[in-house]
mmCIF file of C-alpha atoms in Angstrom:
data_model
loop_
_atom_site.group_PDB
_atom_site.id
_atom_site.type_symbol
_atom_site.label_atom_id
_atom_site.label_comp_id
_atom_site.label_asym_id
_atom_site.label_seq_id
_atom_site.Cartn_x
_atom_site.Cartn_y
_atom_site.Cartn_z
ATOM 1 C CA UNK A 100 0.000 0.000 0.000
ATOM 2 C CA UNK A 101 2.841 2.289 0.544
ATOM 3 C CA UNK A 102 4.164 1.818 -2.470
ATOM 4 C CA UNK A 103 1.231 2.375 -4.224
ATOM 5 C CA UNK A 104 0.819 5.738 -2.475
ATOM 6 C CA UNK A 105 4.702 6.453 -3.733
ATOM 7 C CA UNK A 106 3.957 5.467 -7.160
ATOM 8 C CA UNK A 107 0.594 7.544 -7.172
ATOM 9 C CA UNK A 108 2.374 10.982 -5.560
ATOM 10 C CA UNK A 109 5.637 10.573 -7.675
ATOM 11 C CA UNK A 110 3.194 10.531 -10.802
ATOM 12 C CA UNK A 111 1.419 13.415 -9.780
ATOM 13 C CA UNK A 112 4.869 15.279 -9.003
ATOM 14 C CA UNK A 113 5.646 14.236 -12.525
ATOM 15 C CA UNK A 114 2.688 15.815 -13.970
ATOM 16 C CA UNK A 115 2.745 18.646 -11.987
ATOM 17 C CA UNK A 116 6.497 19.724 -11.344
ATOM 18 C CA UNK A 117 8.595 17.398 -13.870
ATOM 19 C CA UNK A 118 12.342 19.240 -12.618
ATOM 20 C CA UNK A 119 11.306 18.190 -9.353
ATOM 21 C CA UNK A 120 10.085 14.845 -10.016
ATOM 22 C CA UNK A 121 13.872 14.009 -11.763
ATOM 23 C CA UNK A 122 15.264 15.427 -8.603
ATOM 24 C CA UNK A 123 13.754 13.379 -6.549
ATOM 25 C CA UNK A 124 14.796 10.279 -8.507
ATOM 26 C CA UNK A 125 18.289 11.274 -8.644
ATOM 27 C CA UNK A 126 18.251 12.397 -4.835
ATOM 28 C CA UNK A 127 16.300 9.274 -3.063
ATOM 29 C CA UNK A 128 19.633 6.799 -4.201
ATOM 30 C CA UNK A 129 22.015 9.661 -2.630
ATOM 31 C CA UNK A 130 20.206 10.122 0.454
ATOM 32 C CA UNK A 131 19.506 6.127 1.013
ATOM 33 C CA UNK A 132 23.403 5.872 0.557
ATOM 34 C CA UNK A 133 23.966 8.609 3.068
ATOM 35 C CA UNK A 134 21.494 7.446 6.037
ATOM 36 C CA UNK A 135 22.827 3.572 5.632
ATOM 37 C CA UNK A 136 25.489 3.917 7.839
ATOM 38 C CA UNK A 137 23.090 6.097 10.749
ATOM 39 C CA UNK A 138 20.754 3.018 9.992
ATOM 40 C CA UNK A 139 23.948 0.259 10.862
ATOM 41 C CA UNK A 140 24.766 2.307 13.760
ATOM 42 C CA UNK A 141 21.502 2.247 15.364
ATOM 43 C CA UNK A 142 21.177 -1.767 14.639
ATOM 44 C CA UNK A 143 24.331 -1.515 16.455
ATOM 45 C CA UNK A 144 23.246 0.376 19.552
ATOM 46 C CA UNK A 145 20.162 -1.604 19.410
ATOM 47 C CA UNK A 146 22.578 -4.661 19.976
ATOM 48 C CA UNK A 147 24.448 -3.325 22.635
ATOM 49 C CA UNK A 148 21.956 -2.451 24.717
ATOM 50 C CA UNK A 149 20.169 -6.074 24.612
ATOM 51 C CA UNK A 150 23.523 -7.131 25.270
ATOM 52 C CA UNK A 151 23.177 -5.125 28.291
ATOM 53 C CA UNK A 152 19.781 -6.295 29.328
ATOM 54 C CA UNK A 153 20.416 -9.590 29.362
ATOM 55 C CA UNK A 154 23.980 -9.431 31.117
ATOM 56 C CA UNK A 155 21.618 -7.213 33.872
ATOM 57 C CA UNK A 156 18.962 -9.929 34.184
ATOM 58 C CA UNK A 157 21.405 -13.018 33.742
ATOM 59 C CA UNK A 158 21.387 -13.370 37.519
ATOM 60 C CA UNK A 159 17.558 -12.711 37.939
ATOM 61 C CA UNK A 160 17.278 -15.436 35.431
ATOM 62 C CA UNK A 161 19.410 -17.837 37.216
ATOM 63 C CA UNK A 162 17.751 -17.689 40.475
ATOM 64 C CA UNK A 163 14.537 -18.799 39.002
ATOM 65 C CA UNK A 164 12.745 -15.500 38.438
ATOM 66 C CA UNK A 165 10.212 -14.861 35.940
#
């Protein structure tokens, strides 16, 4: 459905504002490529702090609580 809604305003851009429409499609590659590494860092962090969790918990865990 998303897509679809993409598709449907990127049309409309097209018909409306071509210039802008191209810039768009030349621009969404470049700022993909620019947020992937913002997007590995956060999986990252996300890691680290379930790493964290569970290291804070492991003794909660081995006493038998729930």
């Amino acid at each position: 459905m998303r897509f679809l809604l993409v598709l449907v305003g990127f049309w409309l851009l097209v018909v409306l504002c071509w210039p802008v429409a191209l810039l768009a499609l030349v621009l969404a590659p470049l700022v993909w490529l620019i947020t992937l590494p913002l997007q590995l860092v956060g999986i990252a962090f996300a890691a680290v702090f379930a790493l964290i969790g569970a290291l804070l918990m492991l003794p909660a865990r081995l006493l038998g609580a729930r």
